[in-house]
Short mmCIF file of C-alpha atoms and ligand atoms in Angstrom, two decimals:
data_model
loop_
_atom_site.label_atom_id
_atom_site.label_comp_id
_atom_site.label_asym_id
_atom_site.label_seq_id
_atom_site.Cartn_x
_atom_site.Cartn_y
_atom_site.Cartn_z
CA MET A 1 24.46 -23.56 5.17
CA SER A 2 22.45 -26.32 5.23
CA LYS A 3 18.61 -26.65 3.95
CA ILE A 4 16.33 -24.23 5.82
CA LYS A 5 13.50 -26.17 7.95
CA ASN A 6 12.26 -23.35 10.28
CA ILE A 7 10.98 -19.54 9.34
CA CYS A 8 10.03 -17.13 11.57
CA CYS A 9 8.30 -13.79 10.20
CA ILE A 10 7.90 -11.06 12.75
CA GLY A 11 4.99 -9.07 11.68
CA ALA A 12 1.71 -10.54 10.23
CA GLY A 13 0.71 -7.54 8.71
CA TYR A 14 -0.25 -6.70 4.84
CA VAL A 15 3.41 -7.90 3.72
CA GLY A 16 4.08 -10.55 6.21
CA GLY A 17 0.75 -12.50 6.27
CA PRO A 18 0.48 -13.23 2.39
CA THR A 19 4.37 -13.60 2.02
CA MET A 20 4.84 -16.09 4.69
CA ALA A 21 1.43 -18.04 3.15
CA VAL A 22 2.76 -18.33 -0.18
CA ILE A 23 6.07 -19.67 1.29
CA ALA A 24 4.37 -22.39 3.60
CA ALA A 25 1.92 -23.20 0.47
CA LYS A 26 4.92 -23.95 -2.16
CA CYS A 27 7.74 -25.03 1.02
CA PRO A 28 5.46 -27.87 2.15
CA ASP A 29 8.85 -29.01 4.00
CA ILE A 30 9.63 -25.92 5.57
CA LYS A 31 7.49 -24.89 9.01
CA VAL A 32 6.49 -21.11 8.70
CA THR A 33 5.82 -19.56 11.53
CA ILE A 34 4.38 -15.70 11.61
CA VAL A 35 4.51 -13.78 14.92
CA ASP A 36 2.82 -10.51 15.90
CA LEU A 37 2.22 -8.65 19.06
CA ASN A 38 -1.03 -7.65 17.88
CA ALA A 39 -3.20 -10.31 19.64
CA ALA A 40 -6.10 -9.54 17.93
CA ARG A 41 -4.59 -9.73 14.31
CA ILE A 42 -3.54 -13.01 15.07
CA ALA A 43 -6.66 -14.33 16.31
CA ALA A 44 -8.37 -13.33 12.99
CA TRP A 45 -5.50 -14.98 10.85
CA ASN A 46 -6.41 -18.01 12.68
CA ASP A 47 -10.02 -17.45 12.75
CA GLU A 48 -11.80 -20.55 11.31
CA ASN A 49 -14.20 -18.48 8.84
CA LEU A 50 -11.73 -17.43 5.83
CA ASP A 51 -13.91 -14.20 5.69
CA ASN A 52 -12.37 -13.03 9.04
CA LEU A 53 -8.96 -12.67 7.70
CA PRO A 54 -7.21 -9.07 8.67
CA VAL A 55 -6.17 -8.95 5.48
CA TYR A 56 -8.24 -8.62 2.28
CA GLU A 57 -6.43 -9.72 -1.21
CA PRO A 58 -7.94 -11.88 -3.64
CA GLY A 59 -7.09 -15.45 -3.50
CA LEU A 60 -5.75 -15.07 -0.12
CA ASP A 61 -7.95 -17.05 1.73
CA LYS A 62 -7.35 -20.52 -0.57
CA ILE A 63 -3.18 -20.45 -0.17
CA VAL A 64 -4.24 -19.77 3.89
CA ALA A 65 -6.86 -22.79 3.93
CA GLN A 66 -4.28 -24.47 1.99
CA ALA A 67 -1.33 -24.52 4.61
CA ARG A 68 -2.55 -22.83 8.39
CA GLY A 69 -1.97 -26.03 10.69
CA ARG A 70 -0.05 -28.06 8.13
CA ASN A 71 2.93 -26.13 8.14
CA LEU A 72 1.94 -22.22 8.17
CA PHE A 73 1.33 -21.15 11.83
CA PHE A 74 0.28 -17.63 13.24
CA SER A 75 0.99 -16.97 16.80
CA THR A 76 1.84 -14.15 19.64
CA GLU A 77 4.69 -16.07 21.14
CA VAL A 78 7.73 -14.35 19.30
CA GLU A 79 10.58 -14.95 21.18
CA LYS A 80 9.49 -18.96 20.94
CA ALA A 81 9.30 -18.56 16.92
CA ILE A 82 12.48 -16.88 17.05
CA ASP A 83 14.39 -19.20 19.13
CA GLU A 84 12.95 -22.30 16.65
CA ALA A 85 13.88 -20.88 13.49
CA GLU A 86 16.70 -20.99 11.31
CA MET A 87 15.64 -17.99 8.94
CA ILE A 88 13.70 -14.86 10.33
CA PHE A 89 12.25 -11.93 8.40
CA ILE A 90 11.40 -8.71 9.61
CA SER A 91 8.09 -7.39 8.33
CA VAL A 92 7.14 -4.64 10.92
CA ASN A 93 5.71 -1.25 9.78
CA THR A 94 8.35 1.71 9.18
CA PRO A 95 6.04 4.37 9.11
CA THR A 96 7.27 7.56 8.80
CA LYS A 97 8.47 9.68 11.75
CA THR A 98 6.11 12.00 13.36
CA TYR A 99 8.49 13.31 15.81
CA GLY A 100 12.12 14.90 16.13
CA VAL A 101 14.71 14.90 13.38
CA GLY A 102 13.34 13.72 9.88
CA LYS A 103 9.99 14.02 11.28
CA GLY A 104 7.68 13.87 8.19
CA MET A 105 10.69 12.20 5.92
CA ALA A 106 12.50 9.48 7.66
CA ALA A 107 11.24 6.38 8.39
CA ASP A 108 10.87 5.64 12.14
CA LEU A 109 12.85 2.74 12.73
CA LYS A 110 11.69 1.73 16.39
CA TYR A 111 9.79 -1.03 15.73
CA ILE A 112 12.86 -2.73 13.54
CA GLU A 113 15.37 -2.00 16.35
CA LEU A 114 12.62 -3.73 18.77
CA CYS A 115 12.91 -6.50 16.27
CA ALA A 116 16.50 -6.96 16.36
CA ARG A 117 17.29 -6.32 20.21
CA GLN A 118 14.10 -9.34 20.62
CA ILE A 119 16.39 -11.48 18.35
CA ALA A 120 19.89 -10.69 19.76
CA SER A 121 18.48 -11.84 23.36
CA VAL A 122 16.62 -14.68 22.21
CA ALA A 123 18.94 -16.54 19.67
CA LYS A 124 20.98 -19.22 21.35
CA THR A 125 21.89 -20.84 17.69
CA ASP A 126 23.02 -18.70 14.10
CA LYS A 127 20.38 -17.22 12.29
CA ILE A 128 20.02 -15.31 8.76
CA VAL A 129 17.84 -12.39 9.58
CA VAL A 130 16.16 -10.84 6.53
CA GLU A 131 14.77 -7.29 6.12
CA LYS A 132 11.89 -7.80 4.35
CA SER A 133 10.34 -3.98 5.56
CA THR A 134 10.84 -1.36 3.05
CA LEU A 135 13.66 0.38 4.83
CA PRO A 136 16.35 3.12 3.98
CA VAL A 137 19.43 2.15 2.79
CA ARG A 138 22.13 1.30 5.59
CA THR A 139 19.15 -0.28 7.65
CA ALA A 140 21.07 -3.52 7.73
CA GLU A 141 24.23 -1.93 9.20
CA ALA A 142 22.27 -0.72 11.80
CA ILE A 143 20.63 -4.32 12.23
CA ARG A 144 24.19 -5.68 12.11
CA SER A 145 25.42 -3.71 14.96
CA ILE A 146 22.42 -4.52 17.36
CA LEU A 147 23.06 -7.94 16.57
CA ASP A 148 26.56 -8.05 16.77
CA ASN A 149 26.69 -6.21 20.30
CA THR A 150 23.75 -7.04 21.97
CA GLY A 151 23.96 -11.03 21.33
CA ASN A 152 24.71 -13.86 23.12
CA GLY A 153 28.06 -14.66 20.90
CA VAL A 154 26.09 -16.63 17.91
CA LYS A 155 26.63 -15.52 14.18
CA PHE A 156 24.46 -13.20 12.42
CA GLN A 157 23.89 -12.99 8.94
CA ILE A 158 21.91 -9.91 7.66
CA LEU A 159 20.13 -10.15 3.96
CA SER A 160 17.72 -7.28 2.48
CA ASN A 161 14.96 -9.21 0.11
CA PRO A 162 12.84 -6.46 -0.80
CA GLU A 163 8.83 -7.35 -1.61
CA PHE A 164 7.77 -5.97 -4.55
CA LEU A 165 4.21 -7.36 -4.44
CA ALA A 166 1.56 -4.63 -4.99
CA GLU A 167 -1.83 -4.89 -2.62
CA GLY A 168 -4.79 -6.31 -4.56
CA THR A 169 -2.77 -8.42 -6.48
CA ALA A 170 -0.45 -9.53 -3.60
CA VAL A 171 -0.93 -13.45 -4.38
CA GLU A 172 -0.51 -13.68 -7.79
CA ASP A 173 2.45 -11.21 -7.58
CA LEU A 174 4.19 -13.79 -5.26
CA LEU A 175 3.26 -16.54 -7.23
CA ASN A 176 4.59 -15.52 -10.31
CA PRO A 177 6.75 -12.44 -9.33
CA ASP A 178 8.84 -10.42 -12.15
CA ARG A 179 11.65 -11.05 -10.03
CA VAL A 180 12.79 -11.52 -6.82
CA LEU A 181 15.69 -9.55 -5.03
CA ILE A 182 18.27 -10.63 -2.73
CA GLY A 183 20.92 -8.49 -1.03
CA GLY A 184 23.97 -10.11 1.10
CA GLU A 185 27.61 -9.82 2.13
CA THR A 186 29.79 -10.39 -0.04
CA THR A 187 31.79 -12.51 2.43
CA GLU A 188 31.73 -16.58 2.25
CA GLY A 189 28.95 -16.35 5.27
CA GLY A 190 26.67 -13.73 3.43
CA GLU A 191 26.87 -15.92 0.19
CA LYS A 192 26.17 -19.12 2.00
CA ALA A 193 22.90 -17.23 3.35
CA MET A 194 22.03 -15.68 0.31
CA GLN A 195 22.08 -19.17 -1.37
CA ALA A 196 19.63 -20.50 1.61
CA LEU A 197 17.37 -17.84 0.89
CA VAL A 198 18.03 -18.71 -3.23
CA GLU A 199 17.08 -22.19 -2.55
CA VAL A 200 13.61 -21.20 -0.39
CA TYR A 201 12.49 -18.93 -3.85
CA ALA A 202 13.45 -21.75 -6.26
CA ASN A 203 10.62 -24.04 -4.98
CA TRP A 204 8.39 -22.38 -7.53
CA ILE A 205 10.52 -19.58 -8.93
CA PRO A 206 12.50 -19.99 -11.94
CA ALA A 207 16.41 -19.63 -11.26
CA GLU A 208 16.59 -16.49 -13.89
CA ARG A 209 14.28 -14.24 -11.90
CA ILE A 210 16.27 -14.57 -8.53
CA LEU A 211 18.61 -11.59 -8.77
CA THR A 212 21.53 -11.98 -5.90
CA THR A 213 23.34 -8.47 -5.46
CA ASN A 214 25.23 -6.48 -2.34
CA VAL A 215 23.19 -5.19 0.07
CA TRP A 216 23.04 -1.65 -0.43
CA SER A 217 22.00 -2.17 -4.11
CA SER A 218 18.83 -3.85 -2.84
CA GLU A 219 17.80 -1.76 -0.13
CA LEU A 220 18.22 0.69 -2.47
CA SER A 221 16.41 -0.75 -5.43
CA LYS A 222 13.75 -1.02 -3.84
CA LEU A 223 13.11 2.82 -2.88
CA THR A 224 14.17 3.34 -6.71
CA ALA A 225 11.67 1.22 -7.88
CA ASN A 226 8.67 2.76 -5.85
CA ALA A 227 10.09 6.60 -7.09
CA PHE A 228 10.13 5.38 -10.47
CA LEU A 229 6.42 3.89 -10.33
CA ALA A 230 5.10 7.03 -8.46
CA GLN A 231 7.01 9.12 -10.77
CA ARG A 232 4.82 7.83 -13.72
CA VAL A 233 1.52 8.18 -11.88
CA SER A 234 2.32 11.88 -11.05
CA SER A 235 3.60 12.36 -14.24
CA ILE A 236 0.30 11.35 -16.11
CA ASN A 237 -1.58 13.16 -13.47
CA ALA A 238 0.58 16.48 -13.97
CA MET A 239 -0.58 16.07 -18.19
CA SER A 240 -4.04 15.49 -16.87
CA GLU A 241 -4.19 19.40 -15.76
CA LEU A 242 -3.09 20.02 -18.96
CA CYS A 243 -5.69 18.10 -20.91
CA GLU A 244 -8.34 19.48 -18.61
CA LYS A 245 -7.33 23.00 -19.98
CA THR A 246 -6.90 22.00 -23.35
CA GLY A 247 -9.98 19.56 -24.27
CA ALA A 248 -7.57 16.70 -25.34
CA ASP A 249 -8.16 13.25 -23.12
CA VAL A 250 -5.77 11.90 -20.76
CA ASN A 251 -6.57 8.31 -21.62
CA GLU A 252 -6.13 8.72 -25.22
CA VAL A 253 -2.52 10.49 -24.07
CA ALA A 254 -1.94 7.52 -21.95
CA LYS A 255 -2.48 5.26 -24.94
CA ALA A 256 -0.65 6.82 -27.46
CA ILE A 257 2.71 7.39 -25.29
CA GLY A 258 2.09 3.58 -23.94
CA MET A 259 2.32 2.19 -27.22
CA ASP A 260 5.90 3.32 -27.57
CA SER A 261 7.74 0.35 -26.23
CA ARG A 262 10.23 2.46 -24.63
CA ILE A 263 7.27 3.73 -23.02
CA GLY A 264 5.26 0.88 -22.13
CA PRO A 265 1.48 0.87 -21.36
CA LYS A 266 1.68 0.29 -17.21
CA PHE A 267 1.43 2.86 -14.75
CA LEU A 268 -0.19 5.75 -16.64
CA LYS A 269 -3.54 5.96 -15.46
CA ALA A 270 -4.41 9.41 -14.10
CA SER A 271 -6.35 9.58 -10.99
CA VAL A 272 -7.32 11.73 -7.95
CA GLY A 273 -3.45 10.57 -6.55
CA PHE A 274 -1.55 7.47 -5.58
CA GLY A 275 -1.70 6.06 -2.26
CA GLY A 276 -0.78 2.71 -0.16
CA SER A 277 2.09 2.49 2.55
CA CYS A 278 4.79 2.71 0.08
CA PHE A 279 5.03 5.46 -2.56
CA GLN A 280 4.91 8.34 -0.27
CA LYS A 281 7.01 7.01 2.79
CA ASP A 282 9.86 5.70 0.05
CA ILE A 283 10.11 8.61 -1.73
CA LEU A 284 10.45 10.81 1.54
CA ASN A 285 12.59 8.37 2.16
CA LEU A 286 14.70 8.88 -0.45
CA VAL A 287 14.47 12.54 -0.48
CA TYR A 288 16.02 12.91 3.11
CA ILE A 289 18.56 10.35 2.35
CA ALA A 290 19.79 12.58 -0.81
CA LYS A 291 19.32 15.35 1.65
CA SER A 292 21.11 13.88 4.48
CA TYR A 293 24.30 13.58 1.92
CA GLY A 294 23.91 17.38 0.68
CA LEU A 295 22.41 16.16 -2.78
CA ASN A 296 19.89 19.07 -3.11
CA GLU A 297 18.82 18.78 -6.01
CA VAL A 298 18.24 14.99 -6.25
CA ALA A 299 16.20 15.52 -3.13
CA ASP A 300 14.13 18.34 -4.67
CA TYR A 301 13.64 16.40 -7.97
CA TRP A 302 11.87 13.53 -6.19
CA GLU A 303 10.15 15.78 -4.17
CA GLN A 304 8.25 17.23 -7.08
CA VAL A 305 6.32 13.64 -7.10
CA ILE A 306 4.91 14.37 -3.57
CA ILE A 307 4.17 17.65 -4.34
CA MET A 308 2.23 16.82 -7.66
CA ASN A 309 0.43 13.86 -5.92
CA ASP A 310 -0.72 16.30 -3.23
CA HIS A 311 -1.98 19.11 -5.33
CA GLN A 312 -3.70 16.20 -7.49
CA LYS A 313 -5.93 15.31 -4.62
CA ARG A 314 -6.41 19.06 -3.59
CA ARG A 315 -7.61 20.39 -6.86
CA PHE A 316 -9.72 17.30 -7.12
CA ALA A 317 -11.77 18.39 -4.14
CA ALA A 318 -11.54 22.40 -5.15
CA ASN A 319 -13.10 21.06 -8.44
CA ILE A 320 -15.99 19.76 -6.67
CA VAL A 321 -16.74 22.83 -4.37
CA LYS A 322 -16.29 24.99 -7.76
CA THR A 323 -18.56 22.91 -9.89
CA LEU A 324 -21.35 22.98 -6.81
CA TYR A 325 -21.70 26.77 -7.46
CA ASN A 326 -18.77 27.40 -4.79
CA THR A 327 -20.04 26.17 -1.85
CA VAL A 328 -20.91 22.40 -0.25
CA SER A 329 -21.72 23.54 2.98
CA GLY A 330 -24.46 21.44 4.33
CA LYS A 331 -24.64 19.07 1.32
CA LYS A 332 -24.49 15.45 0.74
CA ILE A 333 -21.67 14.57 -1.23
CA ALA A 334 -21.36 10.44 -1.79
CA PHE A 335 -17.91 8.77 -2.04
CA LEU A 336 -17.87 5.49 -3.85
CA GLY A 337 -14.73 4.04 -2.04
CA TRP A 338 -12.14 4.90 0.31
CA ALA A 339 -9.86 2.37 -0.04
CA PHE A 340 -6.36 3.65 -1.80
CA LYS A 341 -6.90 1.16 -5.03
CA LYS A 342 -9.47 -1.55 -5.93
CA ASP A 343 -9.10 -5.41 -4.05
CA THR A 344 -7.79 -4.09 -0.71
CA ASN A 345 -9.13 -3.07 2.43
CA ASP A 346 -6.16 -1.17 3.04
CA THR A 347 -6.65 2.85 3.21
CA ARG A 348 -3.35 4.11 4.37
CA GLU A 349 -2.43 7.10 2.68
CA SER A 350 -5.49 6.77 0.55
CA ALA A 351 -6.47 10.20 -1.74
CA ALA A 352 -10.23 9.84 -0.33
CA ILE A 353 -9.00 10.74 3.17
CA TYR A 354 -7.60 14.05 1.93
CA VAL A 355 -10.45 14.54 -0.11
CA ALA A 356 -13.03 14.09 2.72
CA ASP A 357 -11.07 16.08 4.79
CA ASP A 358 -11.14 19.46 2.20
CA LEU A 359 -14.76 18.76 1.73
CA LEU A 360 -15.03 18.40 5.76
CA ASN A 361 -13.18 21.76 5.86
CA GLU A 362 -15.87 23.39 3.53
CA GLN A 363 -18.78 21.94 5.65
CA ALA A 364 -20.35 19.04 3.37
CA ASN A 365 -21.65 16.05 4.39
CA VAL A 366 -19.67 13.24 3.31
CA ALA A 367 -21.39 10.03 2.85
CA VAL A 368 -18.91 6.90 2.38
CA TYR A 369 -19.69 3.24 0.73
CA ASP A 370 -16.88 1.23 0.64
CA PRO A 371 -17.19 -2.74 -0.02
CA LYS A 372 -14.42 -3.97 1.97
CA VAL A 373 -13.13 -0.86 4.50
CA GLU A 374 -14.61 -0.95 8.27
CA ALA A 375 -16.01 2.27 9.12
CA GLY A 376 -13.79 2.36 12.37
CA HIS A 377 -10.88 2.75 9.67
CA MET A 378 -12.17 5.96 8.04
CA TYR A 379 -13.00 7.45 11.20
CA ALA A 380 -9.32 6.81 12.67
CA ASP A 381 -7.83 7.68 9.49
CA LEU A 382 -9.12 10.97 9.65
CA ASP A 383 -8.81 11.60 13.06
CA TYR A 384 -5.19 11.18 12.39
CA LEU A 385 -5.05 14.34 10.92
CA GLU A 386 -5.64 16.08 13.92
CA THR A 387 -7.69 18.82 11.29
CA ARG A 388 -10.51 18.43 13.61
CA SER A 389 -12.06 16.91 16.37
CA ALA A 390 -13.25 13.07 16.54
CA ALA A 391 -16.95 14.03 17.36
CA GLU A 392 -17.03 16.27 14.49
CA ASN A 393 -15.63 14.32 11.80
CA ALA A 394 -18.29 11.75 13.51
CA LYS A 395 -20.82 14.37 12.57
CA GLY A 396 -19.60 15.39 9.39
CA LEU A 397 -18.95 11.68 7.94
CA THR A 398 -21.39 9.00 7.58
CA VAL A 399 -20.60 5.29 6.54
CA PHE A 400 -23.09 3.36 4.79
CA ASN A 401 -23.02 -0.49 3.92
CA ASP A 402 -25.32 -0.45 1.14
CA PRO A 403 -24.51 2.01 -1.73
CA TYR A 404 -28.29 3.01 -2.85
CA GLU A 405 -28.49 4.91 0.55
CA ALA A 406 -25.32 6.41 0.18
CA LEU A 407 -26.13 8.06 -2.87
CA GLN A 408 -29.67 8.72 -1.76
CA GLY A 409 -30.22 12.26 -1.73
CA ALA A 410 -26.25 13.37 -2.79
CA HIS A 411 -25.89 16.58 -4.59
CA ALA A 412 -22.73 14.54 -5.88
CA ILE A 413 -20.70 11.50 -5.92
CA ALA A 414 -16.93 11.24 -5.88
CA VAL A 415 -15.55 8.32 -7.44
CA LEU A 416 -12.14 7.62 -5.06
CA THR A 417 -11.72 3.94 -5.87
CA GLU A 418 -11.96 1.60 -8.84
CA TRP A 419 -13.96 -0.70 -6.96
CA ASP A 420 -14.92 -3.20 -10.42
CA GLU A 421 -18.97 -3.24 -8.64
CA PHE A 422 -19.44 0.73 -9.17
CA LYS A 423 -19.44 0.18 -12.69
CA GLY A 424 -22.14 -2.23 -12.69
CA TYR A 425 -24.69 -0.02 -10.39
CA ASP A 426 -28.08 0.70 -11.38
CA TRP A 427 -27.53 4.17 -12.92
CA GLN A 428 -31.24 5.35 -13.81
CA ARG A 429 -32.35 4.05 -9.94
CA ILE A 430 -29.12 6.31 -8.67
CA TYR A 431 -30.03 9.12 -10.93
CA ASP A 432 -33.49 9.63 -9.65
CA ASN A 433 -33.21 9.49 -5.79
CA MET A 434 -30.59 12.33 -5.95
CA ASN A 435 -30.43 16.02 -5.72
CA LYS A 436 -30.51 17.53 -8.66
CA PRO A 437 -28.37 18.99 -10.95
CA ALA A 438 -26.45 15.40 -10.03
CA PHE A 439 -23.34 15.43 -10.52
CA VAL A 440 -20.51 12.58 -10.86
CA PHE A 441 -16.59 13.49 -10.42
CA ASP A 442 -14.95 10.75 -11.40
CA GLY A 443 -11.35 10.09 -10.13
CA ARG A 444 -10.60 7.04 -11.43
CA ASN A 445 -11.84 7.60 -14.82
CA LEU A 446 -13.49 4.44 -14.24
CA LEU A 447 -17.25 5.27 -14.99
CA ASP A 448 -18.93 5.30 -18.44
CA ALA A 449 -19.46 8.80 -19.00
CA ASP A 450 -21.64 8.94 -22.19
CA LYS A 451 -24.16 6.57 -20.28
CA LEU A 452 -24.46 8.84 -17.52
CA ARG A 453 -24.63 11.91 -19.56
CA GLU A 454 -27.11 10.62 -20.92
CA ILE A 455 -29.20 9.78 -17.68
CA GLY A 456 -28.83 13.45 -17.08
CA PHE A 457 -25.80 13.61 -14.98
CA PHE A 458 -23.19 16.43 -15.48
CA PHE A 459 -20.07 14.37 -15.56
CA ASN A 460 -16.73 15.51 -15.00
CA ALA A 461 -13.64 13.28 -15.37
CA ILE A 462 -10.01 13.97 -14.20
CA GLY A 463 -8.24 14.76 -17.35
CA LYS A 464 -10.89 15.23 -19.50
C1 UDX B 1 3.38 -0.26 -4.70
C2 UDX B 1 4.36 -0.95 -5.83
O1 UDX B 1 3.81 -1.11 -6.96
C3 UDX B 1 4.57 -2.64 -5.32
O2 UDX B 1 5.56 -3.16 -6.24
C4 UDX B 1 5.26 -2.15 -3.42
O3 UDX B 1 6.03 -3.49 -3.07
C5 UDX B 1 4.48 -1.54 -2.80
O4 UDX B 1 4.06 -0.29 -3.49
P1 UDX B 1 0.95 -0.51 -3.97
O5 UDX B 1 1.16 0.24 -3.05
O6 UDX B 1 0.50 -1.60 -2.94
O7 UDX B 1 2.38 -1.34 -4.57
O8 UDX B 1 -0.14 -0.29 -4.76
P2 UDX B 1 0.17 -0.17 -6.57
O9 UDX B 1 -0.44 -0.91 -7.37
O10 UDX B 1 1.64 0.21 -7.14
O11 UDX B 1 -0.75 1.43 -6.38
C6 UDX B 1 -0.28 2.62 -5.76
C7 UDX B 1 -1.61 3.85 -6.10
O12 UDX B 1 -0.75 4.30 -7.26
C8 UDX B 1 -2.88 3.33 -5.88
O13 UDX B 1 -3.17 4.41 -5.11
C9 UDX B 1 -3.18 3.45 -7.31
O14 UDX B 1 -4.64 3.56 -7.26
C10 UDX B 1 -2.05 4.56 -7.89
N1 UDX B 1 -1.98 4.12 -8.97
C11 UDX B 1 -1.12 3.49 -9.55
C12 UDX B 1 -2.45 5.19 -10.09
O15 UDX B 1 -3.53 6.08 -9.64
N2 UDX B 1 -2.15 5.19 -11.81
C13 UDX B 1 -1.42 4.08 -12.20
O16 UDX B 1 -1.50 3.70 -13.52
C14 UDX B 1 -0.92 3.78 -11.09
P1 ADP B 2 3.21 -3.76 6.28
O1 ADP B 2 2.22 -3.37 5.46
O2 ADP B 2 4.64 -3.45 6.19
O3 ADP B 2 2.97 -5.37 6.50
P2 ADP B 2 1.62 -3.59 8.81
O4 ADP B 2 1.09 -2.41 9.52
O5 ADP B 2 0.50 -3.91 7.83
O6 ADP B 2 2.61 -3.34 7.62
O7 ADP B 2 2.01 -4.81 9.75
C1 ADP B 2 3.24 -4.45 10.32
C2 ADP B 2 3.03 -5.95 11.71
O8 ADP B 2 3.99 -5.32 12.65
C3 ADP B 2 1.71 -5.45 12.52
O9 ADP B 2 0.77 -6.13 12.95
C4 ADP B 2 2.75 -4.92 13.94
O10 ADP B 2 1.59 -5.11 14.71
C5 ADP B 2 3.67 -5.74 14.01
N1 ADP B 2 4.64 -5.47 14.65
C6 ADP B 2 5.52 -4.32 14.72
N2 ADP B 2 6.32 -4.66 15.69
C7 ADP B 2 6.45 -5.80 16.04
C8 ADP B 2 7.31 -6.56 16.88
N3 ADP B 2 8.35 -5.73 17.56
N4 ADP B 2 7.32 -7.75 17.39
C9 ADP B 2 6.34 -8.36 16.78
N5 ADP B 2 5.00 -7.92 15.88
C10 ADP B 2 5.53 -6.39 15.51
#
C-alpha cells in the first residue's frame, strides 16, 4: 500500500470533526474531506466565524483555522469524497436501539450499514475502511460482508481504530494521546493496511504509543476502557452515599485511595452521575453481548455500573425535594449547567436531563443557565424522554442567558456541570436575591462550601 494522500471521513460530529481536523493539521500532505448528510452541520463547520462551529472544544477553532481550505474540507458530497479517498473513516452515530430486538441495550447499526452500502456502491478502486465510531464487537465482520457482497469487485481492508478522546479535552487528547489503537486482519493485506494508518499517526505520535492488534481485540478494548472508567465513577459514587450517612468526606476518601499507585488518582470524582454519549451506551452494549453468549454473571456485573449511576441521579433529585420540606411544587429550582461535563456543548445522557425530569414531575419550575448549551437542545433532551408533552416541558423549564437572572428568586440551586465560571460568581449577590432559606445542592463538588455557608446558604454536596 503506498502512502495515503486522500482521506474521507463520513460523519462530522463530536468524533469525526475534531479527529479529522487534527489529522489535517498534522499531515499537511494529506487531503482530508469530512462529509455529512446534515447540510446545516456542514455549513456550520464552514462558517467564517469560528464561534459558530457545531462542536465546542477548547482549541478546536485554532486547529480548524489552520487547516480548513488548505487540506481540510467539509462537504455534503458523500459519494465524491468516497470515490476520491484511499482511506475512509466511518464516524457516524451508533445510538442505543430504541426498537425491536435488543431495544434499550444493543447499538443501532443502521447508520453504519448505510455507510457500508454507500461505500460499496461508489468505490471503483481499493479502499481501506476504518471504524472510528464505538461499535459492538464483530461489527467489522458485518461491514466486510456488506462490502464484499455488494461491491464492484474492488478490494476492501477493514480496520478498527477506536477513538479515546474525551469531550472537553478532545484537541489535547488527539494531539497527545496515551495510545492509538489499530486493529486489522492478520493477513498480508491487513498488515499493509494497518501500516498505512500507522504512518498517518506517526506524523505526530511516537511509534511506541501506536498499538496494533487483531480487529476483535481492538473493538473490545474500546468497550472495556469505557466500562472500566465508568465503573470507577460508579464505585466512588456508591461510596459517596455511604459517606453521607457516616460523616466521612468522599473527597478525602478519594484522595486517600488515589495515592495508592495501584489505584491512581484519576476518575475518582464523586458526582451526580456520569453522562455522555459513550459510557452508558458502551456498557449496555457489553451487557448485551455478554447475554447473547449466555454469560449472565458477566452481564449482571457490568449492568450494576449503570444501575448505580441511575440511582445517583435519582437520589440527587430526591434529596432536593426532601430537603425543601418535601415539596418543590411551584418553587423555582435553578440549574447551573446542563452539559454532561464542562467545556463541551454536548448534552447526551447528561445527569441534568434526568434531575430536571424528576423535579418537573414534582411540579417544580426549573430555571437553567449553561454557558454553551442552546435552549433548543435542552427542550429536545426532555421531549425525547416522552415523560410529558413538549408544551408541558416548555412551561416547566425556562432557559436563561444570564446566570444571575436564572438564580433570581430561586429556592434552591443545583450545580449539574462543573463549569469553572460558576466558582467566580458574586455569591453574596446571588444569596441576597434568592428566596430564604437559600439552598445549594452541589452535584459536582465544585463550590467552596465554607464560603457559601458563611454567606448564609444551606449547603449540600455529594458525598459529604
Ligand atoms: C469517555 C472516555 O473518557 C473517552 O476515552 C471515550 O472516547 C469516550 O467516553 P467522555 O464521555 O467524553 O469520554 O468524557 P469523560 O471525561 O470520560 O466523562 C464522562 C462522564 O463521567 C462525565 O459526565 C463526567 O462528568 C463523569 N465523571 C468523570 C465523573 O463523574 N467523575 C470522574 O471522576 C470522571
Ligand atoms: P459522534 O459523537 O459519534 O461523533 P454525532 O451524532 O455527533 O456522533 O455525529 C455523527 C454524524 O454522522 C452526524 O452529524 C450525522 O448526520 C452523520 N451521519 C450519520 N449517518 C450518515 C451517513 N450515512 N452519511 C453521512 N453522514 C452520516
